[in-house]
Short mmCIF file of C-alpha atoms and ligand atoms in Angstrom, two decimals:
data_model
loop_
_atom_site.label_atom_id
_atom_site.label_comp_id
_atom_site.label_asym_id
_atom_site.label_seq_id
_atom_site.Cartn_x
_atom_site.Cartn_y
_atom_site.Cartn_z
CA MET A 681 -18.85 -16.01 6.89
CA SER A 682 -20.07 -19.09 6.27
CA VAL A 683 -20.14 -21.49 8.56
CA ARG A 684 -18.27 -24.56 9.32
CA VAL A 685 -18.63 -26.08 12.72
CA ARG A 686 -17.93 -29.61 13.43
CA PHE A 687 -18.51 -32.61 16.34
CA ALA A 688 -15.38 -33.86 17.57
CA PRO A 689 -15.91 -36.80 19.92
CA SER A 690 -13.29 -39.09 21.31
CA PRO A 691 -14.65 -42.64 20.37
CA THR A 692 -14.74 -44.90 23.49
CA GLY A 693 -16.91 -47.41 22.12
CA ASN A 694 -20.00 -45.65 24.53
CA VAL A 695 -21.53 -42.89 22.66
CA HIS A 696 -22.86 -40.55 25.54
CA ILE A 697 -25.94 -38.10 25.21
CA GLY A 698 -24.26 -35.32 25.83
CA ASN A 699 -21.59 -35.54 23.72
CA ILE A 700 -24.20 -35.92 20.81
CA ARG A 701 -26.11 -33.19 22.15
CA ALA A 702 -23.44 -31.51 21.22
CA ALA A 703 -24.02 -32.94 18.16
CA ILE A 704 -27.39 -32.54 17.29
CA PHE A 705 -26.30 -28.32 18.08
CA ASN A 706 -23.41 -28.17 16.02
CA TRP A 707 -25.74 -30.12 13.27
CA LEU A 708 -28.48 -27.38 13.64
CA TYR A 709 -26.77 -24.68 13.65
CA ALA A 710 -24.80 -25.99 10.55
CA ARG A 711 -28.30 -26.52 8.95
CA HIS A 712 -29.91 -23.54 9.96
CA ASN A 713 -27.27 -20.95 8.74
CA HIS A 714 -25.79 -22.96 5.08
CA GLY A 715 -23.28 -24.08 6.65
CA LYS A 716 -21.23 -27.32 6.77
CA PHE A 717 -20.83 -29.49 9.81
CA LEU A 718 -17.65 -31.85 9.66
CA LEU A 719 -16.70 -34.91 11.98
CA ARG A 720 -13.47 -35.05 13.17
CA VAL A 721 -12.75 -38.40 15.25
CA GLU A 722 -10.57 -37.51 18.33
CA ASP A 723 -8.60 -40.70 18.35
CA THR A 724 -5.88 -40.05 19.84
CA ASP A 725 -6.02 -42.72 22.74
CA LEU A 726 -5.51 -45.62 20.28
CA GLU A 727 -6.23 -47.63 23.16
CA ARG A 728 -9.83 -46.55 23.62
CA SER A 729 -10.01 -45.29 19.70
CA THR A 730 -10.67 -48.81 18.60
CA PRO A 731 -12.29 -49.87 14.89
CA GLU A 732 -15.52 -51.06 16.80
CA ALA A 733 -15.43 -47.44 19.04
CA ILE A 734 -15.74 -45.36 16.05
CA SER A 735 -18.23 -47.89 14.24
CA THR A 736 -20.42 -47.34 17.17
CA LEU A 737 -20.38 -44.13 17.17
CA MET A 738 -21.20 -43.92 12.76
CA GLU A 739 -24.11 -45.97 13.31
CA CYS A 740 -25.33 -43.61 16.13
CA MET A 741 -24.81 -40.05 14.36
CA GLN A 742 -26.92 -42.34 11.23
CA TRP A 743 -29.39 -43.25 13.49
CA LEU A 744 -30.10 -39.93 14.62
CA GLY A 745 -29.46 -38.41 10.68
CA LEU A 746 -26.38 -36.32 11.90
CA ASP A 747 -24.93 -36.41 8.24
CA TYR A 748 -21.97 -34.54 7.81
CA ASP A 749 -20.54 -32.78 4.72
CA GLU A 750 -17.05 -33.39 4.24
CA GLU A 751 -14.79 -36.95 4.88
CA PRO A 752 -14.26 -37.52 8.47
CA VAL A 753 -10.76 -36.34 10.01
CA TYR A 754 -9.51 -38.34 11.79
CA GLN A 755 -6.81 -36.61 14.18
CA SER A 756 -4.96 -39.41 14.26
CA LYS A 757 -3.20 -39.07 11.37
CA ASN A 758 -2.07 -35.66 11.72
CA SER A 759 0.12 -35.66 14.48
CA GLU A 760 3.43 -34.75 12.66
CA ARG A 761 1.08 -31.35 11.68
CA HIS A 762 0.55 -31.33 15.86
CA LEU A 763 4.45 -31.80 16.20
CA ALA A 764 5.78 -29.34 13.66
CA VAL A 765 3.28 -26.54 15.17
CA ALA A 766 4.69 -27.43 18.86
CA GLU A 767 7.95 -27.34 16.87
CA ASP A 768 7.38 -23.95 15.42
CA LEU A 769 5.89 -22.26 18.60
CA LEU A 770 9.20 -23.54 20.55
CA GLU A 771 11.45 -21.36 18.00
CA ARG A 772 9.36 -18.56 18.52
CA GLY A 773 9.97 -18.53 22.16
CA LEU A 774 5.77 -19.27 22.66
CA ALA A 775 6.75 -22.45 24.10
CA TYR A 776 9.19 -23.95 26.03
CA LYS A 777 11.01 -27.43 27.00
CA ASP A 778 10.67 -28.53 30.70
CA ASN A 779 11.43 -31.51 32.43
CA LYS A 780 8.02 -31.61 34.87
CA GLY A 781 8.64 -33.53 37.74
CA GLY A 782 11.16 -35.58 36.31
CA GLY A 783 8.90 -37.09 34.10
CA GLY A 784 10.99 -36.68 31.02
CA GLU A 785 11.02 -33.53 28.45
CA CYS A 786 7.69 -31.80 27.71
CA VAL A 787 6.99 -29.07 25.70
CA ILE A 788 5.21 -26.69 27.75
CA PHE A 789 3.08 -23.97 25.98
CA ARG A 790 3.13 -20.04 27.58
CA MET A 791 0.23 -18.74 29.12
CA PRO A 792 -0.08 -15.00 29.65
CA THR A 793 1.17 -14.24 33.02
CA GLU A 794 -0.82 -11.01 33.20
CA GLY A 795 -4.16 -8.98 32.29
CA LEU A 796 -7.55 -10.62 32.04
CA LEU A 797 -8.23 -13.18 29.68
CA SER A 798 -11.67 -12.68 28.13
CA PHE A 799 -14.11 -14.52 25.85
CA ASP A 800 -17.71 -13.86 24.55
CA ASP A 801 -19.24 -16.66 24.87
CA LEU A 802 -22.51 -16.96 22.46
CA VAL A 803 -24.51 -18.99 25.42
CA LYS A 804 -23.32 -17.59 28.54
CA GLY A 805 -22.23 -13.95 27.56
CA THR A 806 -18.67 -12.20 28.80
CA ILE A 807 -16.21 -15.18 30.47
CA LYS A 808 -13.27 -14.14 32.55
CA LYS A 809 -10.54 -15.25 34.18
CA LYS A 810 -7.04 -13.43 35.72
CA ALA A 811 -4.33 -14.61 33.15
CA GLN A 812 -2.09 -14.95 36.81
CA ASP A 813 -4.89 -17.81 37.84
CA THR A 814 -3.76 -19.87 34.83
CA GLN A 815 -0.77 -22.17 34.47
CA ASP A 816 1.54 -22.86 31.53
CA PHE A 817 0.62 -26.44 30.16
CA VAL A 818 1.73 -29.38 27.94
CA ILE A 819 1.48 -29.47 24.42
CA VAL A 820 3.76 -32.32 23.79
CA ARG A 821 4.32 -35.41 26.19
CA SER A 822 7.69 -36.56 26.81
CA ASN A 823 7.03 -39.24 24.66
CA GLY A 824 6.72 -37.49 21.94
CA THR A 825 2.89 -37.47 21.60
CA PRO A 826 0.67 -34.20 21.06
CA VAL A 827 -2.03 -33.09 23.50
CA PHE A 828 -5.50 -32.92 23.14
CA HIS A 829 -5.17 -29.04 23.63
CA LEU A 830 -2.64 -28.49 21.07
CA ALA A 831 -4.18 -31.38 18.64
CA ASN A 832 -7.91 -29.81 19.01
CA VAL A 833 -6.75 -26.31 18.07
CA VAL A 834 -4.05 -26.77 15.29
CA ASP A 835 -7.46 -29.23 13.55
CA ASP A 836 -9.97 -26.70 14.55
CA PHE A 837 -8.01 -24.24 12.55
CA ASP A 838 -7.18 -26.11 9.59
CA MET A 839 -10.43 -27.47 9.21
CA GLY A 840 -11.73 -23.82 8.87
CA ILE A 841 -13.78 -23.59 12.61
CA THR A 842 -15.78 -20.90 12.32
CA HIS A 843 -17.54 -22.25 15.26
CA VAL A 844 -16.75 -24.44 18.64
CA ILE A 845 -19.71 -25.39 20.16
CA ARG A 846 -19.77 -27.80 23.08
CA GLY A 847 -20.16 -28.34 26.60
CA ASP A 848 -19.57 -26.11 29.53
CA ASP A 849 -16.93 -28.91 30.42
CA HIS A 850 -14.55 -27.26 28.19
CA VAL A 851 -14.71 -23.78 29.45
CA GLU A 852 -11.39 -23.81 31.27
CA ASN A 853 -10.06 -25.18 28.45
CA THR A 854 -11.29 -22.01 25.76
CA PHE A 855 -8.95 -20.44 27.75
CA LYS A 856 -6.24 -22.52 26.67
CA HIS A 857 -7.44 -22.86 23.53
CA ILE A 858 -7.68 -19.56 22.41
CA GLU A 859 -4.19 -18.42 23.83
CA ILE A 860 -2.76 -21.53 21.28
CA PHE A 861 -4.78 -19.65 18.12
CA LYS A 862 -3.31 -16.18 18.58
CA ALA A 863 0.00 -17.98 18.49
CA LEU A 864 -0.39 -19.65 15.47
CA GLY A 865 -1.86 -16.14 14.15
CA ALA A 866 -5.65 -18.05 13.29
CA PRO A 867 -8.46 -16.74 13.50
CA ILE A 868 -10.44 -17.28 17.00
CA PRO A 869 -13.32 -19.04 16.47
CA ASN A 870 -16.63 -18.36 18.25
CA PHE A 871 -16.77 -19.67 21.35
CA GLY A 872 -20.43 -21.76 22.64
CA HIS A 873 -21.06 -23.50 25.42
CA LEU A 874 -23.71 -25.83 26.43
CA PRO A 875 -25.09 -26.24 29.91
CA MET A 876 -24.00 -29.40 32.05
CA ILE A 877 -26.74 -32.23 32.21
CA VAL A 878 -28.25 -32.91 35.39
CA ASN A 879 -30.47 -35.20 37.23
CA ASN A 880 -33.03 -34.52 39.22
CA GLN A 881 -31.20 -33.24 42.35
CA GLY A 882 -29.24 -31.25 40.64
CA LYS A 883 -25.90 -33.17 40.21
CA PRO A 884 -24.63 -34.10 37.17
CA TYR A 885 -26.53 -36.72 35.11
CA SER A 886 -24.77 -40.31 35.23
CA LYS A 887 -25.31 -44.28 34.24
CA ARG A 888 -26.60 -43.82 38.07
CA ASP A 889 -29.52 -42.15 36.68
CA GLY A 890 -30.55 -44.59 33.86
CA ALA A 891 -29.49 -44.87 30.48
CA ALA A 892 -26.56 -42.33 29.40
CA PHE A 893 -25.26 -43.70 25.90
CA VAL A 894 -27.11 -42.95 22.88
CA GLY A 895 -27.05 -47.36 22.23
CA GLU A 896 -29.08 -48.10 25.21
CA PHE A 897 -32.26 -45.61 24.24
CA LYS A 898 -32.09 -46.85 21.00
CA GLU A 899 -32.62 -51.05 22.90
CA GLN A 900 -35.02 -49.34 25.23
CA GLY A 901 -37.18 -48.29 22.16
CA TYR A 902 -37.11 -44.90 22.36
CA LEU A 903 -37.11 -43.56 18.52
CA ALA A 904 -34.02 -41.69 17.11
CA GLU A 905 -36.72 -38.92 16.41
CA THR A 906 -37.74 -38.76 20.22
CA LEU A 907 -34.07 -38.46 21.21
CA PHE A 908 -32.84 -35.88 19.06
CA ASN A 909 -36.31 -33.87 20.43
CA PHE A 910 -35.49 -34.53 23.72
CA LEU A 911 -32.04 -34.08 23.55
CA LEU A 912 -32.37 -30.65 22.26
CA LEU A 913 -34.55 -29.06 24.45
CA LEU A 914 -31.60 -30.45 26.84
CA GLY A 915 -30.25 -26.26 27.08
CA TRP A 916 -32.13 -24.86 23.77
CA ALA A 917 -36.05 -23.92 23.29
CA PRO A 918 -37.76 -22.56 20.44
CA GLY A 919 -39.08 -19.52 22.59
CA ASP A 920 -42.51 -20.85 23.08
CA ASP A 921 -44.65 -23.68 24.83
CA ARG A 922 -44.03 -26.21 21.93
CA GLU A 923 -41.99 -29.33 22.76
CA VAL A 924 -42.60 -31.71 20.06
CA LEU A 925 -40.99 -30.23 16.81
CA THR A 926 -40.54 -31.46 13.02
CA SER A 927 -36.58 -31.62 11.96
CA ASP A 928 -37.93 -28.49 9.51
CA GLU A 929 -39.00 -26.35 12.54
CA MET A 930 -35.78 -27.69 14.37
CA ILE A 931 -33.48 -26.81 11.27
CA GLU A 932 -36.05 -22.68 11.13
CA LEU A 933 -35.97 -22.16 14.63
CA PHE A 934 -32.03 -23.01 15.84
CA THR A 935 -30.38 -19.82 16.69
CA LEU A 936 -27.73 -19.83 19.92
CA ASP A 937 -29.31 -17.01 21.43
CA ARG A 938 -32.30 -19.32 22.26
CA CYS A 939 -29.82 -21.24 24.34
CA LYS A 940 -29.91 -21.50 28.04
CA SER A 941 -26.78 -21.07 30.17
CA SER A 942 -28.32 -22.95 33.16
CA ALA A 943 -28.22 -26.03 33.77
CA ALA A 944 -30.28 -28.96 31.72
CA ARG A 945 -32.54 -31.38 33.92
CA PHE A 946 -32.87 -34.17 31.89
CA ASP A 947 -36.72 -35.41 32.80
CA THR A 948 -36.93 -38.93 32.11
CA LYS A 949 -41.04 -39.02 32.06
CA LYS A 950 -41.00 -36.43 29.91
CA LEU A 951 -38.84 -38.94 27.32
CA VAL A 952 -41.26 -41.34 27.83
CA TRP A 953 -44.46 -39.31 27.57
CA MET A 954 -42.36 -37.70 24.13
CA ASN A 955 -41.80 -41.42 22.71
CA GLY A 956 -45.20 -41.45 22.67
CA GLU A 957 -46.09 -37.97 20.96
CA TYR A 958 -44.24 -39.68 18.12
CA ILE A 959 -45.30 -42.97 18.02
CA ARG A 960 -48.96 -41.53 18.22
CA GLY A 961 -47.96 -39.07 15.36
CA LYS A 962 -46.97 -41.54 12.95
CA PRO A 963 -49.12 -42.87 10.12
CA ARG A 964 -51.33 -45.51 10.57
CA GLU A 965 -49.04 -47.60 8.07
CA VAL A 966 -46.13 -47.32 9.55
CA TYR A 967 -47.44 -47.86 12.87
CA ALA A 968 -49.25 -51.03 11.70
CA GLU A 969 -46.57 -52.50 10.99
CA GLN A 970 -44.97 -52.36 13.75
CA PHE A 971 -47.98 -53.33 15.49
CA LYS A 972 -48.75 -56.84 12.94
CA GLU A 973 -44.85 -57.67 12.94
CA ARG A 974 -44.95 -57.50 17.05
CA VAL A 975 -48.33 -58.84 17.72
CA THR A 976 -47.10 -62.22 15.22
CA SER A 977 -43.80 -62.87 16.37
CA ALA A 978 -44.85 -62.69 20.06
CA GLY A 979 -47.02 -66.18 18.79
CA LEU A 980 -50.20 -64.46 18.84
CA SER A 981 -53.00 -65.05 16.02
CA LEU A 982 -54.32 -61.83 14.30
CA GLY A 983 -57.50 -64.07 13.60
CA ASP A 984 -60.40 -62.37 12.56
CA ALA A 985 -59.52 -58.96 15.60
CA ASP A 986 -60.95 -55.92 13.95
CA LEU A 987 -57.84 -55.22 13.58
CA ASP A 988 -58.22 -51.11 12.72
CA GLY A 989 -60.55 -50.07 15.67
CA ILE A 990 -57.86 -52.24 18.26
CA MET A 991 -55.00 -50.40 16.31
CA GLU A 992 -56.89 -46.85 16.36
CA GLN A 993 -57.15 -47.81 20.30
CA MET A 994 -53.82 -48.73 20.84
CA GLN A 995 -51.71 -46.29 18.78
CA VAL A 996 -52.72 -43.55 20.66
CA ARG A 997 -51.61 -45.33 24.13
CA THR A 998 -48.36 -46.66 22.68
CA ARG A 999 -45.19 -44.84 24.59
CA PHE A 1000 -42.93 -47.64 22.95
CA TYR A 1001 -43.07 -50.13 20.27
CA SER A 1002 -42.09 -52.97 22.69
CA ASP A 1003 -44.79 -52.86 24.95
CA ILE A 1004 -47.11 -53.90 21.65
CA PRO A 1005 -48.11 -57.29 22.35
CA GLY A 1006 -48.03 -57.02 26.16
CA ASN A 1007 -50.65 -53.73 26.21
CA CYS A 1008 -52.89 -55.50 23.78
CA ALA A 1009 -52.17 -59.16 24.11
CA TYR A 1010 -56.10 -59.60 25.20
CA PHE A 1011 -57.14 -58.46 21.59
CA PHE A 1012 -55.51 -61.97 20.23
CA THR A 1013 -55.46 -64.52 23.00
CA ASP A 1014 -57.48 -65.75 25.82
CA ASP A 1015 -54.18 -66.82 27.60
CA TYR A 1016 -53.37 -63.13 28.04
CA PRO A 1017 -50.95 -62.06 31.42
CA PHE A 1018 -52.53 -60.39 34.20
CA ASN A 1019 -50.73 -57.56 36.17
CA ALA A 1020 -50.26 -58.90 40.26
CA LYS A 1021 -51.17 -55.10 41.63
CA ALA A 1022 -54.09 -55.16 39.26
CA VAL A 1023 -55.02 -58.49 40.75
CA LYS A 1024 -54.84 -57.62 44.28
CA LYS A 1025 -56.43 -55.00 44.19
CA ARG A 1026 -59.79 -55.03 41.35
CA LEU A 1027 -59.70 -59.39 41.28
CA LEU A 1028 -58.96 -60.68 44.84
CA LYS A 1029 -62.26 -59.27 47.00
CA ASP A 1030 -65.06 -60.77 48.35
CA GLY A 1031 -67.92 -61.37 45.80
CA VAL A 1032 -65.84 -60.40 42.79
CA PRO A 1033 -66.49 -63.68 40.70
CA GLU A 1034 -70.21 -63.45 41.49
CA LEU A 1035 -70.27 -60.10 40.52
CA LEU A 1036 -68.62 -61.32 36.99
CA ASP A 1037 -71.31 -63.93 36.64
CA GLU A 1038 -73.84 -61.38 36.70
CA VAL A 1039 -72.00 -58.94 34.06
CA ALA A 1040 -72.06 -62.39 32.01
CA ALA A 1041 -75.39 -62.96 32.90
CA ALA A 1042 -76.69 -59.64 31.84
CA TYR A 1043 -74.04 -59.39 28.65
CA ASP A 1044 -75.57 -62.62 27.80
CA LYS A 1045 -78.78 -61.64 27.54
CA LEU A 1046 -77.93 -58.50 24.98
CA ASP A 1047 -79.30 -58.66 21.34
CA VAL A 1048 -76.87 -55.34 20.32
CA PHE A 1049 -74.01 -55.61 21.82
CA ASP A 1050 -72.63 -52.11 21.66
CA MET A 1051 -70.81 -48.83 23.60
CA GLU A 1052 -74.08 -48.13 24.50
CA THR A 1053 -75.79 -51.27 25.15
CA SER A 1054 -72.97 -52.67 26.96
CA HIS A 1055 -72.85 -49.19 29.15
CA GLU A 1056 -76.19 -49.31 29.87
CA ALA A 1057 -77.15 -52.59 31.69
CA LEU A 1058 -73.60 -51.70 33.40
CA VAL A 1059 -75.70 -48.84 34.55
CA LYS A 1060 -78.70 -50.99 35.57
CA LEU A 1061 -76.34 -53.72 37.51
CA ALA A 1062 -75.32 -50.92 39.54
CA GLU A 1063 -77.84 -49.16 40.32
CA ALA A 1064 -79.73 -52.91 41.36
CA ARG A 1065 -76.30 -53.37 43.25
CA GLU A 1066 -76.06 -50.29 44.37
CA THR A 1067 -72.84 -49.28 44.21
CA GLY A 1068 -71.00 -47.03 42.02
CA MET A 1069 -69.88 -47.20 38.38
CA GLY A 1070 -66.42 -48.15 39.42
CA ALA A 1071 -67.04 -51.37 41.27
CA LEU A 1072 -67.98 -52.71 38.15
CA VAL A 1073 -65.51 -51.81 35.52
CA HIS A 1074 -62.53 -52.09 37.46
CA PRO A 1075 -62.74 -55.72 37.41
CA VAL A 1076 -64.37 -56.14 34.33
CA ARG A 1077 -61.62 -54.36 32.51
CA VAL A 1078 -58.75 -56.49 34.87
CA ALA A 1079 -60.74 -59.68 34.16
CA VAL A 1080 -61.22 -59.61 30.25
CA SER A 1081 -57.48 -57.90 29.80
CA GLY A 1082 -55.61 -58.52 32.79
CA LEU A 1083 -54.76 -54.90 32.85
CA ALA A 1084 -55.73 -51.77 34.58
CA GLU A 1085 -55.04 -49.39 31.74
CA GLY A 1086 -55.67 -49.56 28.37
CA PRO A 1087 -58.87 -47.95 26.33
CA GLY A 1088 -62.17 -47.00 27.34
CA LEU A 1089 -63.79 -49.81 28.99
CA PHE A 1090 -66.91 -50.35 26.63
CA GLU A 1091 -64.64 -49.30 22.86
CA MET A 1092 -62.74 -52.46 24.61
CA LEU A 1093 -65.17 -54.77 25.20
CA VAL A 1094 -66.96 -53.97 21.54
CA LEU A 1095 -63.86 -54.85 19.77
CA MET A 1096 -63.55 -58.36 21.98
CA GLY A 1097 -67.04 -58.97 20.88
CA LYS A 1098 -70.25 -59.94 23.20
CA SER A 1099 -69.26 -64.21 23.29
CA VAL A 1100 -65.57 -63.34 23.95
CA VAL A 1101 -66.49 -60.95 27.24
CA CYS A 1102 -68.68 -63.08 28.69
CA ARG A 1103 -66.39 -66.25 28.37
CA ARG A 1104 -63.78 -65.00 29.97
CA LEU A 1105 -66.19 -63.23 32.87
CA ARG A 1106 -67.15 -66.73 33.56
CA LEU A 1107 -63.20 -68.41 33.16
CA ILE A 1108 -62.22 -65.23 35.68
CA ALA A 1109 -65.35 -65.69 38.25
CA GLN A 1110 -64.64 -69.85 38.26
CA ARG A 1111 -60.45 -69.27 38.40
CA LEU A 1112 -61.18 -67.20 41.21
CA ARG A 1113 -63.12 -69.56 43.00
CA ASN A 1114 -60.99 -72.34 42.86
CA GLY A 1115 -58.28 -70.12 44.21
CA GLU A 1116 -56.34 -70.27 41.27
CA VAL A 1117 -53.07 -68.06 40.52
CA LEU A 1118 -53.52 -65.86 38.01
CA ALA A 1119 -50.38 -65.20 35.54
CA VAL A 1120 -48.19 -62.20 36.27
CA GLN A 1121 -47.36 -59.69 33.64
CA GLU A 1122 -43.51 -58.33 34.70
CA GLU A 1123 -43.08 -54.57 34.45
CA PRO A 1124 -41.04 -53.72 31.54
CA SER A 1125 -37.85 -51.96 33.32
CA ARG A 1126 -36.86 -48.84 31.53
CA GLY A 1127 -34.90 -47.16 34.29
CA ARG A 1128 -37.83 -45.31 35.27
N1 LIG B 2403 -12.75 -34.68 22.10
C1 LIG B 2403 -13.46 -33.46 22.98
C2 LIG B 2403 -14.69 -34.03 24.01
O1 LIG B 2403 -15.33 -35.25 23.14
C3 LIG B 2403 -13.30 -32.68 22.02
C4 LIG B 2403 -14.47 -31.12 22.57
C5 LIG B 2403 -14.73 -30.39 21.60
O2 LIG B 2403 -13.43 -29.48 21.53
O3 LIG B 2403 -15.44 -30.50 21.23
O4 LIG B 2403 -14.50 -33.80 24.34
#
């Protein structure tokens, strides 16, 4: 049997991560099995399924590399067919008409009334329900439009879908859908229901927990590869402790028996870390392009800075391209912003201006300014002052860079060069003595 799976979103203008996760799982399942991945746009809600909503959906899929193998199917175009099926079910007594609650005449599908309904879910194992606990349900509304259950099943049948992989919010629907497949005399596809995505409290992940739509993650600077990989791990694992996988590895390893049935926790810290992993893994030329573009478009000049040396330090420390140049402006300008917390903790202390001046004086005396000599000079100063290195290292770092974090201090100082370092140490010492307020940098907000 050759695998045919589909992604069947209802476009609303925003693509929720839970939906796109289903697309990712289906896509990988198709690629792993050399099958077909199809797109069916469930656009029967004409108010929400606007052309813009559909193009947003297509853009998200394209961004993530979710290419489909046949022309997309638009569900709204199949209404005649859905209604003809309903008519046939009526004729065969498998459905009946009823004036539900006086709202007009609907077509109702007849569910079995006795016995046990059960299916073998590819992710969750056998799922059962007593027939007496189910109810007949509407398949055509009183206004003559087909309902989701009917349209979804008829289209899956017509598209020859072999596996339905979707979120576990559909488990209850699946009992209904299987009965419709049977009524149609259609082969029943295999079903696999993916676990719910939850927040740290174990509650369904929602807007309130941070970004929930693909477009938001993109805007916040996440790479498509990051989001793809991260969403894959929400309900699936490769069977070892690998977390960052290439596309080929994902395709090779993706089987449904590696899917997890328990709720998948959305861990934003892991997402941030993973974005950094992907950036670290980029070829230097790719990083360089982003780096130069972002530095120069922030109005900074690359000048004669040791770009290779700087990028070597920064690439491994960049979690978002959008953090450039905020995380390294000091390499390109004396007018770099200061982090308020770092200033308060490291610079607004008694004796700091004097200390910075002393470091500048010690550095001035050095003929060779490299990792070793710049380090050695601070060691000596610390000994002379009978303090630990930390008392020197931290204020120096914040003074010359504005930030509490970055490359190793001595790597950073050497990249800046002795004259820049000494100039800044003295300048900041002076500004602190004058009681000047150092410009502050806002922390980027990413719903963290
Ligand atoms: N349009 C439905 C949804 O987005 C389809 C579910 C499915 O069968 O995959 O939830």
